[in-house]
Short mmCIF file of C-alpha atoms in Angstrom, two decimals:
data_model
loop_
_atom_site.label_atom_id
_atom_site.label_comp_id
_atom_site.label_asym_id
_atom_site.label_seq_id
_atom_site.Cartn_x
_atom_site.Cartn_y
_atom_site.Cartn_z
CA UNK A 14 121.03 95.58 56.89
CA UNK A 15 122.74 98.52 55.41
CA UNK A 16 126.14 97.62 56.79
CA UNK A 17 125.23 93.57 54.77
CA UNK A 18 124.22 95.56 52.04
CA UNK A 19 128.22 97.32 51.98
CA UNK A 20 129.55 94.15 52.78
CA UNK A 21 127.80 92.68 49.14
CA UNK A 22 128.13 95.36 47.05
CA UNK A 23 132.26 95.71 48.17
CA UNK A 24 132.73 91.93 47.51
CA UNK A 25 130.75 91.80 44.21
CA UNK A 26 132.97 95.18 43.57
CA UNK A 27 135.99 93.18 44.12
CA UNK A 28 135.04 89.84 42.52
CA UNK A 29 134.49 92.07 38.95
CA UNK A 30 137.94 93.39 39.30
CA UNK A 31 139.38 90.34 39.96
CA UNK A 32 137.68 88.93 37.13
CA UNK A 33 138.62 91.74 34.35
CA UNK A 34 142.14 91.37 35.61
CA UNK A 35 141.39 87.50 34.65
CA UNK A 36 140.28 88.48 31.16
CA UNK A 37 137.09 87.31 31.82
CA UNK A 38 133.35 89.39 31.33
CA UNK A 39 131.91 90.14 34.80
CA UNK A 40 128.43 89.80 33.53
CA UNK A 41 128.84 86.36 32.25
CA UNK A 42 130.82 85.64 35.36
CA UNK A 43 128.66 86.31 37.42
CA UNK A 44 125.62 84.83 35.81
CA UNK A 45 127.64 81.20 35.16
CA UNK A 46 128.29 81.64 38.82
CA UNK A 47 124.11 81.85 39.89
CA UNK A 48 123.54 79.44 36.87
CA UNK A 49 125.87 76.83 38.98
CA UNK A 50 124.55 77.82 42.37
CA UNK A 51 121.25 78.32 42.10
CA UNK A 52 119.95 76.90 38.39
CA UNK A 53 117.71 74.52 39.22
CA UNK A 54 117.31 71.84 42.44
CA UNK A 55 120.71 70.01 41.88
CA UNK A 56 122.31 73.23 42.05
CA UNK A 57 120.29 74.84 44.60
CA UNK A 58 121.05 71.22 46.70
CA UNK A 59 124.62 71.43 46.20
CA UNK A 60 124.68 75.05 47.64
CA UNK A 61 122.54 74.34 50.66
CA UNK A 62 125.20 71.51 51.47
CA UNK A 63 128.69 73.99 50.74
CA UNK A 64 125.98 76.50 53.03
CA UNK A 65 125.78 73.53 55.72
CA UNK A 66 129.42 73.03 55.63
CA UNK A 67 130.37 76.67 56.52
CA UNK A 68 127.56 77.02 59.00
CA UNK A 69 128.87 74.81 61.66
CA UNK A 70 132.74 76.17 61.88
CA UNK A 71 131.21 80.02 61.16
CA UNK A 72 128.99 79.35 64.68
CA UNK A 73 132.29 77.87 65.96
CA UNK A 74 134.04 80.91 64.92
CA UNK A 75 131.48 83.45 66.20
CA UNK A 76 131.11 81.70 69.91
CA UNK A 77 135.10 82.27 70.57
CA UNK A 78 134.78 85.75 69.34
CA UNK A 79 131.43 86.43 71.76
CA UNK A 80 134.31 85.35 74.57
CA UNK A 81 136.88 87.38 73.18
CA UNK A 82 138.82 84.65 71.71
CA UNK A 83 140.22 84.59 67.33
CA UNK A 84 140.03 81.13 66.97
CA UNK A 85 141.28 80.63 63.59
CA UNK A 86 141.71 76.62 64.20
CA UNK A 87 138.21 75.73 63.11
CA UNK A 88 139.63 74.03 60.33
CA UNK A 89 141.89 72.00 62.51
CA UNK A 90 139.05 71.10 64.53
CA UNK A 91 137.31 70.19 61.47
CA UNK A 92 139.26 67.95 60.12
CA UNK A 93 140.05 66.05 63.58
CA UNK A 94 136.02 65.99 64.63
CA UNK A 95 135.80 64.56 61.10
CA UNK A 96 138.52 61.89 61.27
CA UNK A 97 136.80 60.79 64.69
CA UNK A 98 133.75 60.22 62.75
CA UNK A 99 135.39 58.47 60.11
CA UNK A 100 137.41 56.24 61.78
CA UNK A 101 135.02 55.33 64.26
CA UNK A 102 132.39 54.88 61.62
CA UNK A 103 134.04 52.37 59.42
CA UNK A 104 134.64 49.93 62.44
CA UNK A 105 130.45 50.86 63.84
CA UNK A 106 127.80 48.31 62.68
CA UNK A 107 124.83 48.83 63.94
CA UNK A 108 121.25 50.91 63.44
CA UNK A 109 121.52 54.28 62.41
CA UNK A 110 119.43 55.64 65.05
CA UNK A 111 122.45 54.59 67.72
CA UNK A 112 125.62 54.97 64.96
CA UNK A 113 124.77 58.40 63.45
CA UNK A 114 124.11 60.34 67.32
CA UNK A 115 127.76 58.42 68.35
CA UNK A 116 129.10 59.64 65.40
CA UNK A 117 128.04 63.19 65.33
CA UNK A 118 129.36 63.49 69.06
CA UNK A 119 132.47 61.74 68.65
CA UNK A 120 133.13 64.36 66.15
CA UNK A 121 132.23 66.76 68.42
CA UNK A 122 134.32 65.53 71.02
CA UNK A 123 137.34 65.20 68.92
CA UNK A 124 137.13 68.90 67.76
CA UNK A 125 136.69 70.00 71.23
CA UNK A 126 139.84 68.12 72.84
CA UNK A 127 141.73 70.01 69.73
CA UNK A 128 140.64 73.28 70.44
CA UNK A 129 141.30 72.63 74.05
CA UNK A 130 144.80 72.39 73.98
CA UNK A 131 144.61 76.12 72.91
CA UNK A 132 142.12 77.25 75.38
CA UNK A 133 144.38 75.36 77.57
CA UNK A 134 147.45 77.26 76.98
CA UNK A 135 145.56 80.58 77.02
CA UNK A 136 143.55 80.18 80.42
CA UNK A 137 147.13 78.51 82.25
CA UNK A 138 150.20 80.30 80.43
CA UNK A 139 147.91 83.25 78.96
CA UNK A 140 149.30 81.91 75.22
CA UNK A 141 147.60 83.38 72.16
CA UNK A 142 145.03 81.15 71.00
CA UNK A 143 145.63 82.68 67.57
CA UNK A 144 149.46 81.60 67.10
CA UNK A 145 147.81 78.37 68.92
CA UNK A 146 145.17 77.00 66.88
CA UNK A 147 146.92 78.02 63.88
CA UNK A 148 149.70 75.87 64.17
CA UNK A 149 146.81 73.08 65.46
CA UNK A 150 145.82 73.41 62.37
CA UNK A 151 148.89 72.64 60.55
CA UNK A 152 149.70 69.41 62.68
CA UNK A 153 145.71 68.32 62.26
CA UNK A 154 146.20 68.20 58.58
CA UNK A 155 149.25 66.81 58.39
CA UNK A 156 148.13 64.01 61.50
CA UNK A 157 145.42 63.34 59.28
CA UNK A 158 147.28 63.11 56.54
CA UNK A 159 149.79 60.02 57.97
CA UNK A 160 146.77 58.36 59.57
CA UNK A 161 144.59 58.13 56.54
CA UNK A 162 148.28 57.70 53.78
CA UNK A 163 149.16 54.84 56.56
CA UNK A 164 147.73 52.80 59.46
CA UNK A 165 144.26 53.77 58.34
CA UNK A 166 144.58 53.89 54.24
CA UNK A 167 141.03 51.55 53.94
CA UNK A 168 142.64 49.15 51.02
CA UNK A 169 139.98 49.29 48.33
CA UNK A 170 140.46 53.33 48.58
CA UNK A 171 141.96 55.11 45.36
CA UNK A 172 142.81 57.47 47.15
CA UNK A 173 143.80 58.97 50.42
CA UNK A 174 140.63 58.28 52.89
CA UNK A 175 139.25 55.85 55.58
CA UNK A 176 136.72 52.82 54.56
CA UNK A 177 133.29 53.50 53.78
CA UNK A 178 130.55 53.78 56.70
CA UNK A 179 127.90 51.40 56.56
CA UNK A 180 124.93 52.46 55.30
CA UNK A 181 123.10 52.87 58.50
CA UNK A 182 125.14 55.45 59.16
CA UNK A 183 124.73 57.55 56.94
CA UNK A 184 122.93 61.08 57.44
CA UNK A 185 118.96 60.39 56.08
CA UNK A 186 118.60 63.38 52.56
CA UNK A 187 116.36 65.99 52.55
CA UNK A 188 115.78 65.99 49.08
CA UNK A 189 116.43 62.40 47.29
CA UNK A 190 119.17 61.83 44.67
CA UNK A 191 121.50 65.16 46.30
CA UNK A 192 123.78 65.35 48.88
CA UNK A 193 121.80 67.53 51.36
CA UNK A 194 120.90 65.57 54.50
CA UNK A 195 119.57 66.46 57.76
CA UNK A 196 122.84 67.87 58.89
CA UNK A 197 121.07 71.58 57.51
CA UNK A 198 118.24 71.64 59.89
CA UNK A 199 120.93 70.66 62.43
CA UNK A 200 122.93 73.38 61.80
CA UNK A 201 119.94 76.20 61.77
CA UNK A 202 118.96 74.38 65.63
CA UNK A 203 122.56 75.04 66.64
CA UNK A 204 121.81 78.34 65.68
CA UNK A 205 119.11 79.39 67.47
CA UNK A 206 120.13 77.39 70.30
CA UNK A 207 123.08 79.96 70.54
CA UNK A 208 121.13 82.84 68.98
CA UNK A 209 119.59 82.20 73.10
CA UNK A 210 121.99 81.55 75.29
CA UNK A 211 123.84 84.56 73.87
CA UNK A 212 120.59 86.36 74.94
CA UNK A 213 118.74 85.06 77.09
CA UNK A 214 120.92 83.19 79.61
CA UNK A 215 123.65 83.85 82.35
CA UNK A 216 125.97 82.14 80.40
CA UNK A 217 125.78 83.98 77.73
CA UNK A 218 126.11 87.41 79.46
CA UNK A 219 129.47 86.02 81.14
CA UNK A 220 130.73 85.30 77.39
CA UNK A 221 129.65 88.51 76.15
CA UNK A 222 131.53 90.61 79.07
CA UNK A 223 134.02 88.55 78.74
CA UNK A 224 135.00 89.36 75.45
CA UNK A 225 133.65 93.08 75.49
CA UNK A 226 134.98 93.96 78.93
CA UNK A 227 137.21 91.83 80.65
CA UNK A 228 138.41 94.18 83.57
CA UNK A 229 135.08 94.73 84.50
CA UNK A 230 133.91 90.91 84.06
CA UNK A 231 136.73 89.93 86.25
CA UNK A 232 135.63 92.57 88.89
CA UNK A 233 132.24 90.97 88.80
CA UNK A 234 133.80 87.65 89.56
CA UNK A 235 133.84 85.97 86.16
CA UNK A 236 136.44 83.49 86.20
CA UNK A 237 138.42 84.83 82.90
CA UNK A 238 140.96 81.67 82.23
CA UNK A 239 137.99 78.99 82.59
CA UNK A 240 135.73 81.43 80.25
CA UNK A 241 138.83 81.14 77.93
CA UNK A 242 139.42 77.72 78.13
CA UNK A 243 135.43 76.82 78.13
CA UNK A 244 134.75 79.12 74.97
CA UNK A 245 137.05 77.42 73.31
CA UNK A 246 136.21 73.93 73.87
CA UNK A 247 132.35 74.94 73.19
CA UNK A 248 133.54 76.58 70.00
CA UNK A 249 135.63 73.53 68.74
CA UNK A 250 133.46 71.45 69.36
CA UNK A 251 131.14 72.90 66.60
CA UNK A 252 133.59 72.85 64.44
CA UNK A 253 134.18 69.38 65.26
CA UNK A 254 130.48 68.37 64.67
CA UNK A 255 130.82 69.83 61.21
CA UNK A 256 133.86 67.45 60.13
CA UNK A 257 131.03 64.72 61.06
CA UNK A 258 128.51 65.85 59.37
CA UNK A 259 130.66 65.88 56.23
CA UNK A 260 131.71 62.30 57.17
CA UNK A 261 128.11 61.16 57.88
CA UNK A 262 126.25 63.20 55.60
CA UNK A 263 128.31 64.41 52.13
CA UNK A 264 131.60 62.26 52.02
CA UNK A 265 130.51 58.81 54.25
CA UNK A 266 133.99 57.84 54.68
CA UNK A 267 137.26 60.51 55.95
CA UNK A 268 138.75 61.93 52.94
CA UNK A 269 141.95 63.99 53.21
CA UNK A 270 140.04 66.53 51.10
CA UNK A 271 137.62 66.73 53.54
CA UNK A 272 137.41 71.03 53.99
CA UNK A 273 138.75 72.93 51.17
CA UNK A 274 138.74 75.42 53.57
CA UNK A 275 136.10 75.80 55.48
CA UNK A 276 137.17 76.45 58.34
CA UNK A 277 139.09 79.63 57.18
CA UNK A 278 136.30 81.25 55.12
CA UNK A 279 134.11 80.57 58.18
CA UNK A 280 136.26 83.95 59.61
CA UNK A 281 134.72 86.17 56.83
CA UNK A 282 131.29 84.57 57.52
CA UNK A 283 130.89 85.06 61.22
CA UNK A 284 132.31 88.49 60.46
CA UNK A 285 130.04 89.45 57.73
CA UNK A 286 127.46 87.83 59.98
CA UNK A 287 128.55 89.98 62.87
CA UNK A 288 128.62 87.26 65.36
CA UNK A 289 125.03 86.95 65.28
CA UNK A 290 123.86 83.10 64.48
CA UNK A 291 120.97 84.24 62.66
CA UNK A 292 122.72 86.55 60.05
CA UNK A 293 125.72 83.95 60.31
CA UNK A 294 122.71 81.60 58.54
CA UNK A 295 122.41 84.43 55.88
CA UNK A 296 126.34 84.54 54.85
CA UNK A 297 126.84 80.92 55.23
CA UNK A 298 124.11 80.75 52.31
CA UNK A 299 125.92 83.70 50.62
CA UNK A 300 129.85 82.15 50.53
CA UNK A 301 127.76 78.85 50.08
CA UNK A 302 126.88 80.32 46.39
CA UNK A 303 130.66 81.37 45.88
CA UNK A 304 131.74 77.55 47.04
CA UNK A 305 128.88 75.83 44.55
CA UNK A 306 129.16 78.15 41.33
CA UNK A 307 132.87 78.37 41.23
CA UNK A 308 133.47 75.38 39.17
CA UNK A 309 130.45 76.92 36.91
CA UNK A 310 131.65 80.22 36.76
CA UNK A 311 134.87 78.54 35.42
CA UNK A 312 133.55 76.49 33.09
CA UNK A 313 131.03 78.60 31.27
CA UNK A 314 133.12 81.92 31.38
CA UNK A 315 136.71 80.48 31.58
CA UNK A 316 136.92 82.65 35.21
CA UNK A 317 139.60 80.95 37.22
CA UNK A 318 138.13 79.61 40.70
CA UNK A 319 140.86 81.03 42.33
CA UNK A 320 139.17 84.20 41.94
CA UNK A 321 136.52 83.73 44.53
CA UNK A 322 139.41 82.00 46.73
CA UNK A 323 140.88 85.95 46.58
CA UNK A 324 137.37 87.54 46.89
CA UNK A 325 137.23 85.14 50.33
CA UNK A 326 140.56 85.63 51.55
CA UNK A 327 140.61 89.39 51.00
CA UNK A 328 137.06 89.56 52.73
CA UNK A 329 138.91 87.66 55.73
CA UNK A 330 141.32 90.10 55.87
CA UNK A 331 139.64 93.51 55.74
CA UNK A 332 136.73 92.07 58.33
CA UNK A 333 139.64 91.15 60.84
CA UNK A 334 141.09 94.13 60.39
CA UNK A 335 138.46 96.12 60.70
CA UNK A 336 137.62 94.52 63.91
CA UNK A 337 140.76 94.62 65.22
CA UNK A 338 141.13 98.03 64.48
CA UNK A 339 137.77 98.80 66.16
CA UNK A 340 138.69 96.61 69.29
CA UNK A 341 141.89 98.95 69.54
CA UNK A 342 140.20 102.22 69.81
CA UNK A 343 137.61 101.07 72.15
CA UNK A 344 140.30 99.93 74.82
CA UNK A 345 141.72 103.47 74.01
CA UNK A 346 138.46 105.07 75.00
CA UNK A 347 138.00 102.56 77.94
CA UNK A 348 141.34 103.34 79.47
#
């Protein structure tokens, strides 16, 4: 809690700056910024979806690091789980209660096979998986980006995107007349589902020594190339179920636009979170504020939205870092 607390008062430390440095008032930045996140049930809506967004590819995130895996390709896996969904989805007619489950797994299925080329390379070759998935996730955008500009541009489209789903397949909304559907409540079951395999099964204990003590897991007779390769299929397929729940749920059709980044602040959320699924809940719904009241916070107090873009990516930074640091000195000690 005290460690959260840090975390919050660092970030809000760093946001000011940023913002004085902007010309802008802190004070009134920050209060256009909880106007547009939390101001009334639109906005409080709107934030639960940006929070449902970053939940599934911050879980993602925080399974490869239980294994000892940095999979920074969640937004690769994104993208591809979502352009499953949408493709798939256009050409589906049917009742929603066969569509949407096909949907949501195809897009899980897509983001696994994409994260599985990494975890492929890593368990056969021993290849990092971070050089891996991050240039995945330069060839998933631009993939996506030929497929959806060419053989799959839908022809009434303005812009770059796949054709509509049908209606049917839509995600049902929680609250009628927003964007927040059911993909929330799937999100926080995917979280305590892994909140208990992390503690309360055998697979879970294999990830965790995996990750926190290799030598010794592979002495027990973990298999440590499968645990790679199977972390990292597990963790894109999150990811991948995210994409589809934007599809399904927020966007109903593939949109180039699809993550504007999602899958990178999901990093500083499973950190902040410290791998654990139920704090990961908590900082989703905290970087889900920063993601809603941007766009407020720039419009009311003229505070550029790239400012929280730098509060993010500077949080990504010093939480890897820090971890990495810490990782370093306790193979020192352990050798």
């Amino acid at each position: 809690m005290i460690r959260a607390l840090w975390i919050a008062v660092t970030l809000a430390g760093i946001a000011a700056a940023a913002m004085l440095l902007a010309g802008a008032n802190p004070l009134v930045g920050f209060y256009a910024l909880f106007q547009g996140a939390l101001g009334g049930t639109p906005q409080i809506s709107e934030t639960l979806v940006q929070t449902t967004s970053l939940l599934f590819p911050s879980l993602a995130v925080a399974f490869a690091f239980r294994a000892g895996l940095f999979n920074i390709g969640a937004e690769g896996q994104l993208i591809v789980g979502g352009l499953l969904a949408g493709v798939i989805g256009a050409r589906l007619d049917g009742p929603g209660y066969l569509t949407i489950p096909l949907l949501l797994i195809a897009g899980a299925v897509g983001g696994a096979l994409w994260s599985s080329i990494a975890g492929l390379l890593r368990a056969r070759f021993g290849g990092s998986e971070v050089i891996a998935t991050l240039m995945l996730n330069i060839v998933a955008a631009l993939l996506a980006n030929y497929l959806v500009v060419g053989p799959l541009h839908s022809p009434g489209a303005a812009g770059p995107e796949t054709a509509e789903l049908p209606h049917a397949s839509w995600l049902p909304t929680l609250i009628p007349g927003t964007r927040l559907s059911i993909a929330l409540p799937i999100a926080l079951v995917l979280a305590a589902v892994l909140r208990y395999v992390f503690d309360r099964t055998i697979f879970g204990y294999e990830l965790r020594a995996a990750g926190s003590a290799p030598e010794a897991a592979r002495r027990a007779g973990i298999n440590l190339p499968r645990m790679a390769f199977v972390a990292m299929a597990l963790s894109g397929a999150m990811a991948g179920l995210g994409g589809a729940t934007i599809v399904t749920g927020v966007l109903h059709r593939f949109n180039v636009s699809l993550s504007p980044g999602y899958g990178f602040i999901a990093i500083a959320v499973a950190l902040v979170g410290d791998l654990d699924p139920l704090r990961i809940i908590i900082a989703s719904f905290a970087f889900g504020i920063l993601q809603s009241g941007a766009l407020t916070m720039q419009a009311l107090a003229q505070v550029p939205k790239d400012v929280v873009t730098f509060v993010e990516g500077l949080a990504i930074l010093a939480l890897a870092a820090r971890r990495f640091v810490a990782e370093r000195l306790r193979a020192q000690v352990t050798e």
